[in-house]
PDB file of N, CA and C in Angstrom:
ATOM      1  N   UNK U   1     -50.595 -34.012  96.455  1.00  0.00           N
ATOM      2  CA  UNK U   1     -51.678 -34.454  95.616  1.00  0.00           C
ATOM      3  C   UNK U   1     -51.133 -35.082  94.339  1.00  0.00           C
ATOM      4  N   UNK U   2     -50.259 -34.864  93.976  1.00  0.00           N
ATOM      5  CA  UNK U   2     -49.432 -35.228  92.967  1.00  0.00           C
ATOM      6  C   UNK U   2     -49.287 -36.876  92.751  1.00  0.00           C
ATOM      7  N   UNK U   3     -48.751 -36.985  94.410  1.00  0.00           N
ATOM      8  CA  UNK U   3     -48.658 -38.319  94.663  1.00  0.00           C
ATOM      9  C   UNK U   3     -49.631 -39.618  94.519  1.00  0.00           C
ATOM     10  N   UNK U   4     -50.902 -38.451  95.071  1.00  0.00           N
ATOM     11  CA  UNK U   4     -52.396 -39.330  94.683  1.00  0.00           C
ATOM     12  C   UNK U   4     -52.566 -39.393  93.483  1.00  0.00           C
ATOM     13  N   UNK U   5     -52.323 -38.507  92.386  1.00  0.00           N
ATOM     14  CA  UNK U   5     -52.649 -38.497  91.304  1.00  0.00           C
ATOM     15  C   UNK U   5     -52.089 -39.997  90.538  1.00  0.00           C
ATOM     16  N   UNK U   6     -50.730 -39.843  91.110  1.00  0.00           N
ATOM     17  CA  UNK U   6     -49.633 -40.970  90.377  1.00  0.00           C
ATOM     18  C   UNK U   6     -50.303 -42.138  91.034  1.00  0.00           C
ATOM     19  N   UNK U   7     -51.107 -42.318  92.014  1.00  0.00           N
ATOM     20  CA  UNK U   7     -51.480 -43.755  92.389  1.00  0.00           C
ATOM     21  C   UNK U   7     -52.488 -43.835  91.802  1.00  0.00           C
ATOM     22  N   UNK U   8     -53.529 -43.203  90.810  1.00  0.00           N
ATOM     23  CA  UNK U   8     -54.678 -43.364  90.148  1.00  0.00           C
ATOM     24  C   UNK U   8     -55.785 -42.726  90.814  1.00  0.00           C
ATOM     25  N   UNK U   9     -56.261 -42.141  92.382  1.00  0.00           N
ATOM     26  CA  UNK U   9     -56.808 -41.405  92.753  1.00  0.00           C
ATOM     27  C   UNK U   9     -56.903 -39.950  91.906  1.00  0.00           C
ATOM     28  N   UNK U  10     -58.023 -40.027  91.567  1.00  0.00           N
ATOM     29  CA  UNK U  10     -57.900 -38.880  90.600  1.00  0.00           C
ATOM     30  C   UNK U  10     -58.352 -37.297  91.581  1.00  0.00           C
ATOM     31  N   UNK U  11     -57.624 -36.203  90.902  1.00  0.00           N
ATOM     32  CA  UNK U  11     -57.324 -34.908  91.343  1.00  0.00           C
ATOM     33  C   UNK U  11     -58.502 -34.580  92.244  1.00  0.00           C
ATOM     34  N   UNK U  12     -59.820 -34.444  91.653  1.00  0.00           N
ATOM     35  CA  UNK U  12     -61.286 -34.052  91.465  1.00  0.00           C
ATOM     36  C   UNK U  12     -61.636 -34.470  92.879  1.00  0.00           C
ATOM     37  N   UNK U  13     -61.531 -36.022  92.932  1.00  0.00           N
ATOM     38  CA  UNK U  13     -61.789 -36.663  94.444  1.00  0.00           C
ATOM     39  C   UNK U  13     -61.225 -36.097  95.898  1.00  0.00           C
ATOM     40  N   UNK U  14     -59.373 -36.072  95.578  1.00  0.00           N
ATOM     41  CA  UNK U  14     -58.500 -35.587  96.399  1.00  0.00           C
ATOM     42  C   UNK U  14     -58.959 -34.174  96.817  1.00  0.00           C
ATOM     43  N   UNK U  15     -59.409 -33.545  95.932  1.00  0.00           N
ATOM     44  CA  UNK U  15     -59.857 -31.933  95.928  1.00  0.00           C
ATOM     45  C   UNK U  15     -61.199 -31.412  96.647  1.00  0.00           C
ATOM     46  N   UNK U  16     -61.980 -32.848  96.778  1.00  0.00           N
ATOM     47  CA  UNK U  16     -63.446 -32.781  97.135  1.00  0.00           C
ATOM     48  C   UNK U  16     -63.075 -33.319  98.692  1.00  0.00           C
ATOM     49  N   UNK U  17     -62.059 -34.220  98.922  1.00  0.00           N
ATOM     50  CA  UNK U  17     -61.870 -34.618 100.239  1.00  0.00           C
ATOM     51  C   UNK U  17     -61.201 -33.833 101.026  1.00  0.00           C
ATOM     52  N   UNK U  18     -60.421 -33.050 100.387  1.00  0.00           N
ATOM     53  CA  UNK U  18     -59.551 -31.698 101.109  1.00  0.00           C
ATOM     54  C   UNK U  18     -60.083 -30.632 101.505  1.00  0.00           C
ATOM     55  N   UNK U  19     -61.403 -30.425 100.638  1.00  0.00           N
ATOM     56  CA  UNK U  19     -62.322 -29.161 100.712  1.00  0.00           C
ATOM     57  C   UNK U  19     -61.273 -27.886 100.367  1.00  0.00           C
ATOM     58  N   UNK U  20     -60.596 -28.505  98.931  1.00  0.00           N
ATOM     59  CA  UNK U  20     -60.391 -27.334  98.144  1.00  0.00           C
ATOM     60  C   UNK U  20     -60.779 -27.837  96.399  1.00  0.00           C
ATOM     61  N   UNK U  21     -60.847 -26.265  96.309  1.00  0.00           N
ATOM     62  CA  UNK U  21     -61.215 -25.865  94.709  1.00  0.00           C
ATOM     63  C   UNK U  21     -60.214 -26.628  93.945  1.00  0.00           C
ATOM     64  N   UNK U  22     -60.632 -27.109  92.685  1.00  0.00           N
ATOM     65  CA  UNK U  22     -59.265 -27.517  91.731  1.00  0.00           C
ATOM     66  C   UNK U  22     -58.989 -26.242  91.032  1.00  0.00           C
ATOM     67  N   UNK U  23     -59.641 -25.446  90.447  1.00  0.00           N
ATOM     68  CA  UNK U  23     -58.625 -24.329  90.157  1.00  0.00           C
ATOM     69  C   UNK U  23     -57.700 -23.535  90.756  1.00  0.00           C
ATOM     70  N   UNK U  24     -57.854 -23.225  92.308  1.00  0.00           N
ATOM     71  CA  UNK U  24     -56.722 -22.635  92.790  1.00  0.00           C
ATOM     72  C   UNK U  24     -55.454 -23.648  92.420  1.00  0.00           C
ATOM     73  N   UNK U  25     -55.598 -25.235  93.087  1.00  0.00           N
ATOM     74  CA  UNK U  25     -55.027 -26.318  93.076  1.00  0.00           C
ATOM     75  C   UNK U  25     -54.006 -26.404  91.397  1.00  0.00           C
ATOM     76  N   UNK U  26     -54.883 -26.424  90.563  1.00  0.00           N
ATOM     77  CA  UNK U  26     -53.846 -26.232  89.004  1.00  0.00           C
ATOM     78  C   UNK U  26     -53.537 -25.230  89.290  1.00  0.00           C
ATOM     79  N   UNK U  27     -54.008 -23.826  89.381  1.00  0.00           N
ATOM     80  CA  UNK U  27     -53.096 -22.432  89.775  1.00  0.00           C
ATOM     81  C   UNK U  27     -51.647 -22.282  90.292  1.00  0.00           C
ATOM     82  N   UNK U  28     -51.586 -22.832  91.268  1.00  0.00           N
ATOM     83  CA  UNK U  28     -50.476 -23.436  92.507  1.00  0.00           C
ATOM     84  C   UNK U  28     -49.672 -23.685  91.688  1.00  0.00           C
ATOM     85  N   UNK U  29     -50.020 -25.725  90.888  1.00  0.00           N
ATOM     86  CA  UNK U  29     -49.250 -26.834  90.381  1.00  0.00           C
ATOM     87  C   UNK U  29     -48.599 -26.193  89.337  1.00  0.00           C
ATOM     88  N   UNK U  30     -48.987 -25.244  88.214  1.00  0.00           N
ATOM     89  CA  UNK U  30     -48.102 -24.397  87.334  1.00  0.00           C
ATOM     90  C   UNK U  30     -47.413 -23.286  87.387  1.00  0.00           C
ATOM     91  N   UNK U  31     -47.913 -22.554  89.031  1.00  0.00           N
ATOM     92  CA  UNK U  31     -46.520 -21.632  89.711  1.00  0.00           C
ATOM     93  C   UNK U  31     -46.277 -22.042  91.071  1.00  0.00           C
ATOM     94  N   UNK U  32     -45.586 -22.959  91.045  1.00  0.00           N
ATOM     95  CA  UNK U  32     -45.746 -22.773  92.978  1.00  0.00           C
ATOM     96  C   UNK U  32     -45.453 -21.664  93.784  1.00  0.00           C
ATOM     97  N   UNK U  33     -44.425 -20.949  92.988  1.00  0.00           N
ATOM     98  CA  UNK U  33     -43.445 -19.832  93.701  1.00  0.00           C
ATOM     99  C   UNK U  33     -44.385 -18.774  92.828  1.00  0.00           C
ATOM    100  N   UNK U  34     -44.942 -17.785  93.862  1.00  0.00           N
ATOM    101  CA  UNK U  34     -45.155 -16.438  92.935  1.00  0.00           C
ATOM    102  C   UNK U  34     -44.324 -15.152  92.760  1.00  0.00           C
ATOM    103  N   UNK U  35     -44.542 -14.423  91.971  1.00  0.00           N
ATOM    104  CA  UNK U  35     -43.882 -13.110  91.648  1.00  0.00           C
ATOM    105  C   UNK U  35     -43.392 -12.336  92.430  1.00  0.00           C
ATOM    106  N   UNK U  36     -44.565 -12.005  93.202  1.00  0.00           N
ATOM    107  CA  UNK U  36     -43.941 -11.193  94.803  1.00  0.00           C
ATOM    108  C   UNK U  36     -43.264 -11.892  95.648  1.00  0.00           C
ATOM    109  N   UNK U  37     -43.501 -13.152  95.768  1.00  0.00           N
ATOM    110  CA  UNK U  37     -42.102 -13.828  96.717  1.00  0.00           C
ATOM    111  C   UNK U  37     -41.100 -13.953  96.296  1.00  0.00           C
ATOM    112  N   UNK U  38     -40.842 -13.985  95.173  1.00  0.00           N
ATOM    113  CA  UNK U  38     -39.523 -13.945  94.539  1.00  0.00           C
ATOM    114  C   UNK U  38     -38.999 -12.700  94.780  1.00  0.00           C
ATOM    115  N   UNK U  39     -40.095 -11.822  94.488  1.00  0.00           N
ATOM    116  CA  UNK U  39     -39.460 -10.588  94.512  1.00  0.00           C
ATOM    117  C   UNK U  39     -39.111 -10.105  96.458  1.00  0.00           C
ATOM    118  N   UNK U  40     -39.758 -10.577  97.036  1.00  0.00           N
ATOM    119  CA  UNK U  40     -39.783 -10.231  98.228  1.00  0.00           C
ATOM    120  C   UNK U  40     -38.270 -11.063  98.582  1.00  0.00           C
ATOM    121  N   UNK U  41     -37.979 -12.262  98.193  1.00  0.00           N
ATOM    122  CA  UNK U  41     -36.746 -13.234  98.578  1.00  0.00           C
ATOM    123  C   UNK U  41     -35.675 -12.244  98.184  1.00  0.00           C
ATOM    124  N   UNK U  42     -35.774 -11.322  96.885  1.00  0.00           N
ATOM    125  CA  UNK U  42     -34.682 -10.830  96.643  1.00  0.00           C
ATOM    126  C   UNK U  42     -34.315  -9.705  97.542  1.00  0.00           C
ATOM    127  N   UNK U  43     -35.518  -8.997  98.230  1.00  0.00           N
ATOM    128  CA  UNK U  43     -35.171  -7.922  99.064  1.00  0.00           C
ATOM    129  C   UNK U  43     -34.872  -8.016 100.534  1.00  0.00           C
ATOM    130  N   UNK U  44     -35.521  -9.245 100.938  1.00  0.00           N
ATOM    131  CA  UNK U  44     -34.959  -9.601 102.325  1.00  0.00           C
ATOM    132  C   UNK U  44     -33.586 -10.364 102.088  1.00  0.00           C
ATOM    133  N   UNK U  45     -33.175 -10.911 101.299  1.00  0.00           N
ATOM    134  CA  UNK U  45     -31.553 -11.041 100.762  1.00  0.00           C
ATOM    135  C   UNK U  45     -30.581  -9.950 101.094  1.00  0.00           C
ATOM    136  N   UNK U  46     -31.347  -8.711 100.008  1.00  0.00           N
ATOM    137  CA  UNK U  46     -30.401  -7.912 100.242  1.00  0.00           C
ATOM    138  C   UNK U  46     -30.558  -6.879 101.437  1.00  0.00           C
ATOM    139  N   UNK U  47     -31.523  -6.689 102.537  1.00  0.00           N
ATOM    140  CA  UNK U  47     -31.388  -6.092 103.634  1.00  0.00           C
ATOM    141  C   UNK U  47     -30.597  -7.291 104.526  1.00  0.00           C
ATOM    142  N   UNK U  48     -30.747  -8.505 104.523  1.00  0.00           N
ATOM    143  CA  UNK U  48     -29.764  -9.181 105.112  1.00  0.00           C
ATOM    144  C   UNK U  48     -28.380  -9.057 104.968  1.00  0.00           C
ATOM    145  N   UNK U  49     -28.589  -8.730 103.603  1.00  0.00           N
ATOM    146  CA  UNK U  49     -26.855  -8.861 103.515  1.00  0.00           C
ATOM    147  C   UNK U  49     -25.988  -7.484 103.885  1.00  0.00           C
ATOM    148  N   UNK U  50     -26.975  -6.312 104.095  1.00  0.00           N
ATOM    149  CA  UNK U  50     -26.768  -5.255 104.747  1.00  0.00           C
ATOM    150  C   UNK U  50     -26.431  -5.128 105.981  1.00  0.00           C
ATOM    151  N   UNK U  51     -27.643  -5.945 107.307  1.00  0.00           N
ATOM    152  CA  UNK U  51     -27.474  -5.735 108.424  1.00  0.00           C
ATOM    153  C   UNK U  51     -26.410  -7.032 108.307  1.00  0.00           C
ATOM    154  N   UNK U  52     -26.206  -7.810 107.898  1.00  0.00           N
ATOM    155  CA  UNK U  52     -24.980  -8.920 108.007  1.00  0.00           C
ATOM    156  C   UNK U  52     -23.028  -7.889 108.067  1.00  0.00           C
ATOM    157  N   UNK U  53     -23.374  -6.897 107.028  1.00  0.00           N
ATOM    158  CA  UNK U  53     -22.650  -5.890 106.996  1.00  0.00           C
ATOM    159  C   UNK U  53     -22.172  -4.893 107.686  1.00  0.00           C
ATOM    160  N   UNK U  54     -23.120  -4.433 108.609  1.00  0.00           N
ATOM    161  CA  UNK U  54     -23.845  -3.459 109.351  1.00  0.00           C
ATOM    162  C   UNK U  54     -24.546  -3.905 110.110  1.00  0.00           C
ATOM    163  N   UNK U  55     -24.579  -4.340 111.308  1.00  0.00           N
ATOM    164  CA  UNK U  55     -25.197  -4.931 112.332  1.00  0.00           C
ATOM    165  C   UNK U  55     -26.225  -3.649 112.980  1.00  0.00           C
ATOM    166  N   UNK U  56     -25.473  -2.274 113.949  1.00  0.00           N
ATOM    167  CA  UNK U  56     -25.814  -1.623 114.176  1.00  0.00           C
ATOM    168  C   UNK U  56     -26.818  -0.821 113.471  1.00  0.00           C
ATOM    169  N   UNK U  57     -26.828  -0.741 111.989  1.00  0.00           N
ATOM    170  CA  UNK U  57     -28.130  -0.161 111.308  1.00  0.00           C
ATOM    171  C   UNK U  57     -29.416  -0.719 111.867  1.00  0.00           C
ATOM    172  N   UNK U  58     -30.567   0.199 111.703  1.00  0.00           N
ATOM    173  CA  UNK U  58     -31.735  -0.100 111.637  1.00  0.00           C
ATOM    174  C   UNK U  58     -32.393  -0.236 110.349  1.00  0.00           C
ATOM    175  N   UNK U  59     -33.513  -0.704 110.106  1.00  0.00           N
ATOM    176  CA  UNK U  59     -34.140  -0.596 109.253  1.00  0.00           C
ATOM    177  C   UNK U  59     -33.894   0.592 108.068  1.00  0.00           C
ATOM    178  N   UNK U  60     -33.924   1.557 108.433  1.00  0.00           N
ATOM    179  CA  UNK U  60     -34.061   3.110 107.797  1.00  0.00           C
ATOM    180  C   UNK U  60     -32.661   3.171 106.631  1.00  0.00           C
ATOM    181  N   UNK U  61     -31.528   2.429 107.374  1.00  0.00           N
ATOM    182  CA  UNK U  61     -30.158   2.759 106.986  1.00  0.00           C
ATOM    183  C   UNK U  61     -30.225   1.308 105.574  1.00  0.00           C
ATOM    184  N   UNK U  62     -31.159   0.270 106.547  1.00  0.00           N
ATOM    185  CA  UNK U  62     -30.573  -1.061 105.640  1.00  0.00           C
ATOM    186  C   UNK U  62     -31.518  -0.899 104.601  1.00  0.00           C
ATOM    187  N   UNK U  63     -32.614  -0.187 104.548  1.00  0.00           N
ATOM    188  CA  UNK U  63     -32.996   0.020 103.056  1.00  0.00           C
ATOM    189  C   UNK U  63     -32.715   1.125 102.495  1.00  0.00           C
ATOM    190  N   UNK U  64     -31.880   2.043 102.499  1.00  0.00           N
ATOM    191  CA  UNK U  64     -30.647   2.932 101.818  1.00  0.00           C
ATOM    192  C   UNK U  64     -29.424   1.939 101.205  1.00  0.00           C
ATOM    193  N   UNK U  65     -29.102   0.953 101.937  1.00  0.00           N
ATOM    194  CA  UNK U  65     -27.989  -0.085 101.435  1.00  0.00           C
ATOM    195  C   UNK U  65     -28.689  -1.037 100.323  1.00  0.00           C
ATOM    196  N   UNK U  66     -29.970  -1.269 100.822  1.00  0.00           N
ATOM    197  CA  UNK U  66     -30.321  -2.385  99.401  1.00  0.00           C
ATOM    198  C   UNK U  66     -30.744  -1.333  98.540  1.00  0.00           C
ATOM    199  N   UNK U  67     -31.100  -0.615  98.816  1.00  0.00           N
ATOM    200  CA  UNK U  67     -31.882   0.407  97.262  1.00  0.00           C
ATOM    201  C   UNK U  67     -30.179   1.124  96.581  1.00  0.00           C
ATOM    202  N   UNK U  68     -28.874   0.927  97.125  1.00  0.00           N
ATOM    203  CA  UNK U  68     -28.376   0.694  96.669  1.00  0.00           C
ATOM    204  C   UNK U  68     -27.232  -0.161  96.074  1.00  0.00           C
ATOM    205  N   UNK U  69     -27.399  -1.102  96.434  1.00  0.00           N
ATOM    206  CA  UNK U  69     -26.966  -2.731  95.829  1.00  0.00           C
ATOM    207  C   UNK U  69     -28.159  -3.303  94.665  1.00  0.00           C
ATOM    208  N   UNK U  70     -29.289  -2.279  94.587  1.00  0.00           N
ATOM    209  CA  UNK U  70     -30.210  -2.312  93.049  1.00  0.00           C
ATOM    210  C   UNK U  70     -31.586  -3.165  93.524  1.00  0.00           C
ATOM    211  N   UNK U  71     -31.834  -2.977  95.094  1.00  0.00           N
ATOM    212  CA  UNK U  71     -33.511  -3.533  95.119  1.00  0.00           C
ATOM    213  C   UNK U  71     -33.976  -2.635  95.893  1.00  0.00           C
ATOM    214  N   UNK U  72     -34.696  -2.063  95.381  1.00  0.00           N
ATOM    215  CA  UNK U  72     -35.711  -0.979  95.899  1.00  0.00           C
ATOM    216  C   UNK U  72     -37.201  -1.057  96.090  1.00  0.00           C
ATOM    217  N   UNK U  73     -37.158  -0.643  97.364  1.00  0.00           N
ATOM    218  CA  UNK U  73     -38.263  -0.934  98.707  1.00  0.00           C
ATOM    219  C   UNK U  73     -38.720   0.212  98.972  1.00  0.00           C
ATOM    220  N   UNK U  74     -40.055   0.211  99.598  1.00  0.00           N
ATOM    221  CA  UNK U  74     -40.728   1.144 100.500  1.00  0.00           C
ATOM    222  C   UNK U  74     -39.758   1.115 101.942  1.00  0.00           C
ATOM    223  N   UNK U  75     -39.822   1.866 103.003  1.00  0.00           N
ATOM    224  CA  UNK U  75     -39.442   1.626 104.117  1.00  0.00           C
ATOM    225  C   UNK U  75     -40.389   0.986 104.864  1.00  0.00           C
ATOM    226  N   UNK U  76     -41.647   1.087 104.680  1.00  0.00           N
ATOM    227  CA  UNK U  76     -42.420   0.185 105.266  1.00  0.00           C
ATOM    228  C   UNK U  76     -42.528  -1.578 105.228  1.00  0.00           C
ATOM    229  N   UNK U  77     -41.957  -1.739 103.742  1.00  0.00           N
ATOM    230  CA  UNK U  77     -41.525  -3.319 103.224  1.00  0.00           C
ATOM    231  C   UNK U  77     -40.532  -3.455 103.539  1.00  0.00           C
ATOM    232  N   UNK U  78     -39.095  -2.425 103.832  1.00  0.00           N
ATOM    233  CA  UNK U  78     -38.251  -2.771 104.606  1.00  0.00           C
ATOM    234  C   UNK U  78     -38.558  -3.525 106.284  1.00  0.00           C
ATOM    235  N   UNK U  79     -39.273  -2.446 106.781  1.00  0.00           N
ATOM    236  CA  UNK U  79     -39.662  -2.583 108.442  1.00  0.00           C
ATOM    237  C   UNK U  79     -40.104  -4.124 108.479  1.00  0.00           C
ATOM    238  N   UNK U  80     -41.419  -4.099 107.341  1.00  0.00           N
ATOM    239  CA  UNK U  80     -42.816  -5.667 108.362  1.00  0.00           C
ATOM    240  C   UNK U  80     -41.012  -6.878 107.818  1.00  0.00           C
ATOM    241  N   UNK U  81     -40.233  -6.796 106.786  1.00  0.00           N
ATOM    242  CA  UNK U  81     -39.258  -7.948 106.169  1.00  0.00           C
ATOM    243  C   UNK U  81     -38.170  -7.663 107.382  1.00  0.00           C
ATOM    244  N   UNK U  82     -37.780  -6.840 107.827  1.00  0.00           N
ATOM    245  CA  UNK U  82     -36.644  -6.755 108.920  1.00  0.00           C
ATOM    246  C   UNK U  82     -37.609  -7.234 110.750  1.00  0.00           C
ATOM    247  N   UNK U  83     -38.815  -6.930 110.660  1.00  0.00           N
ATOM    248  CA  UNK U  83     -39.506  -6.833 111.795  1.00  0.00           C
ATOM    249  C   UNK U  83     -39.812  -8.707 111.700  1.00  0.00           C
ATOM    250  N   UNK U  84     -39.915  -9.023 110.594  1.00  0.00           N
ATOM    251  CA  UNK U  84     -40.625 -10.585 110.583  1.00  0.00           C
ATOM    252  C   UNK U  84     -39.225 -11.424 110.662  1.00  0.00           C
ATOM    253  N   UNK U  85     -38.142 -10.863 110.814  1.00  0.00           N
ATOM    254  CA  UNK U  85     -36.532 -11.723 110.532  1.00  0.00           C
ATOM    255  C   UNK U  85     -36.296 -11.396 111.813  1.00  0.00           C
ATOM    256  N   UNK U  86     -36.814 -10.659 112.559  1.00  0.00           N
ATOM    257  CA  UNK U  86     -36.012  -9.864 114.325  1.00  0.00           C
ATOM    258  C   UNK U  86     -34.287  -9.850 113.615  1.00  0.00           C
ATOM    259  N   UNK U  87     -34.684  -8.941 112.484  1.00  0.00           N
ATOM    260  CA  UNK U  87     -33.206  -8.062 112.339  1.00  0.00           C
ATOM    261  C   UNK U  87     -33.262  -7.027 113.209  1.00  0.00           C
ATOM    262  N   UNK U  88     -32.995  -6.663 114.445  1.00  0.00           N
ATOM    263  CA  UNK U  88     -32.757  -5.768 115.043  1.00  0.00           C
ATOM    264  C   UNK U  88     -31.323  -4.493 114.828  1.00  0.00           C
ATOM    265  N   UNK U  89     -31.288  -3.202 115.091  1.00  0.00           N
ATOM    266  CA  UNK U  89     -30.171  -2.904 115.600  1.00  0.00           C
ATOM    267  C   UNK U  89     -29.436  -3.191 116.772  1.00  0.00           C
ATOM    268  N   UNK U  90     -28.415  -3.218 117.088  1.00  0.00           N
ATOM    269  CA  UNK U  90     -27.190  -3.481 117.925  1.00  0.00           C
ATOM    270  C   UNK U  90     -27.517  -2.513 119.403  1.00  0.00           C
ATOM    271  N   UNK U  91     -27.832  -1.693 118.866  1.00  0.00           N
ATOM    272  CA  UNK U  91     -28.279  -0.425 119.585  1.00  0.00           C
ATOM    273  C   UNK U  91     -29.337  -0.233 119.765  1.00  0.00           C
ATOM    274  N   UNK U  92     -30.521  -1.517 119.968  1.00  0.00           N
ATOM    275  CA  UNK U  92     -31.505  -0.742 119.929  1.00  0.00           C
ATOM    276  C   UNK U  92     -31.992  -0.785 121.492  1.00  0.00           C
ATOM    277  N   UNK U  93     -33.517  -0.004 121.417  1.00  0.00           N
ATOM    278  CA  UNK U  93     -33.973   0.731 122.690  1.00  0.00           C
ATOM    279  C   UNK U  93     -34.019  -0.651 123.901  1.00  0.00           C
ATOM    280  N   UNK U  94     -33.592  -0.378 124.550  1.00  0.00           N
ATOM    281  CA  UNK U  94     -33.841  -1.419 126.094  1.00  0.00           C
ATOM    282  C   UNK U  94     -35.242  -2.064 126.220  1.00  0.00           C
ATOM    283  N   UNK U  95     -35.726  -3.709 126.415  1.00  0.00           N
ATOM    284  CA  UNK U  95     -36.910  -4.064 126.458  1.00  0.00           C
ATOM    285  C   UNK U  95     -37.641  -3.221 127.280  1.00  0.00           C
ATOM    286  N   UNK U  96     -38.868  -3.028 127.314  1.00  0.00           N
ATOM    287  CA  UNK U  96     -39.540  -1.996 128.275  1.00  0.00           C
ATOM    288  C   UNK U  96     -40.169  -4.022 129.338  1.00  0.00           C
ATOM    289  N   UNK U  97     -40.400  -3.325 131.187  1.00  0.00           N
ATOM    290  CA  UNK U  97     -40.919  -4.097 131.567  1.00  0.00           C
ATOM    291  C   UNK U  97     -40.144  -5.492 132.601  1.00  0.00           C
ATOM    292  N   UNK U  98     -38.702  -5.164 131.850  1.00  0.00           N
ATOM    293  CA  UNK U  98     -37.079  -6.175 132.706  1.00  0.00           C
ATOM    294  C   UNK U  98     -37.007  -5.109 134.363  1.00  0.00           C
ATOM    295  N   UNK U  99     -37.407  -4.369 134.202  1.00  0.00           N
ATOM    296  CA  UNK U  99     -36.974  -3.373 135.620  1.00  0.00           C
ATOM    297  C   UNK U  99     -38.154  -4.010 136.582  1.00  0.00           C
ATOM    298  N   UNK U 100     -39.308  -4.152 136.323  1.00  0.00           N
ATOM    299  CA  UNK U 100     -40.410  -4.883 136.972  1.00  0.00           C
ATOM    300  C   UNK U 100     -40.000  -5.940 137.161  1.00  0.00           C
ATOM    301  N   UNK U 101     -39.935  -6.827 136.320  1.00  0.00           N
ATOM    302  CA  UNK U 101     -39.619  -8.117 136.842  1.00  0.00           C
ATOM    303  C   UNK U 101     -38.243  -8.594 137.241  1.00  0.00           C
ATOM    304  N   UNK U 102     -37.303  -7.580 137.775  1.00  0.00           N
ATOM    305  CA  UNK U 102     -36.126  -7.860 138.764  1.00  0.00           C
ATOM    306  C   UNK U 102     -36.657  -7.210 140.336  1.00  0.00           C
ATOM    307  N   UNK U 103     -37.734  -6.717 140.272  1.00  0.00           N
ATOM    308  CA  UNK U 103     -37.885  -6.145 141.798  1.00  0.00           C
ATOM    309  C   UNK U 103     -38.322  -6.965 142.621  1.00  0.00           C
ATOM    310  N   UNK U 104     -38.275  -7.223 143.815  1.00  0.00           N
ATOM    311  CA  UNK U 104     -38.116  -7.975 144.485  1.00  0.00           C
ATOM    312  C   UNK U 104     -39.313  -7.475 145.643  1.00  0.00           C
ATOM    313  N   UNK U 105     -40.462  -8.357 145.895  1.00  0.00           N
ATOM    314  CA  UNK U 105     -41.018  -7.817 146.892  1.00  0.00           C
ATOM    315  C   UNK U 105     -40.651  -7.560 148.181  1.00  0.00           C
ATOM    316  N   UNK U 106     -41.651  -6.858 148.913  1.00  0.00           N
ATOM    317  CA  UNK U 106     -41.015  -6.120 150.369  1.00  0.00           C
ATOM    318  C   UNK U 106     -41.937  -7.551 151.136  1.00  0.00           C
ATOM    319  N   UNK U 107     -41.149  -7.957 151.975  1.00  0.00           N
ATOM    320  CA  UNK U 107     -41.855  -8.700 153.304  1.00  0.00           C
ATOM    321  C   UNK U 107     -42.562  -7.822 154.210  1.00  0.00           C
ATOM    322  N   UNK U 108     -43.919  -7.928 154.407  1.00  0.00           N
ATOM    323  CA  UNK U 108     -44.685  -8.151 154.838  1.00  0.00           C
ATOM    324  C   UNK U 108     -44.513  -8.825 156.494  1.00  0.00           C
TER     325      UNK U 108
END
């Protein structure tokens, strides 16, 4: 929108054709990045840089490692940030459902 702005299309129009509000729109344009994502960037950083460390950890272990490298998490904000990256453990449980679909039907 920015761009429209700079061609003389003014904000108001762009905002009415988009079917959005201009206050969220200035809201945005003077933070793009908010507080909690920043803050969230810093903690999936540092559980990355844990299981990058530690492959075999799970969740449980890699937010014991960032809460101490100095970002401290719920384990639950650990889990949905490790669960939304498929940081897995090394070790973890066998897909359920691969044993079904290697069996081979009986002829008939």
């Amino acid at each position: 929108m920015k761009e429209l702005a700079a061609e003389g299309i003014p904000v108001a129009v762009t905002c009415r054709v988009l079917q959005l509000a201009r206050q969220p729109y200035y809201r945005w344009l003077a933070a793009p990045v908010t507080v909690g994502e920043i803050a969230e960037a810093y903690r999936a950083n540092a559980l990355f840089d844990a299981h990058r460390d530690d492959p075999e950890f799970g969740y449980r272990f890699l937010v014991d490692e960032a809460r101490e490298a100095g970002e401290s998490m719920a384990e639950r904000t650990a889990w949905r940030i490790c669960s939304s990256n498929r940081w897995w453990s090394v070790f973890g449980k066998p897909r359920r459902g691969q044993e079904r679909q290697t069996r081979v039907a009986c002829p008939r």
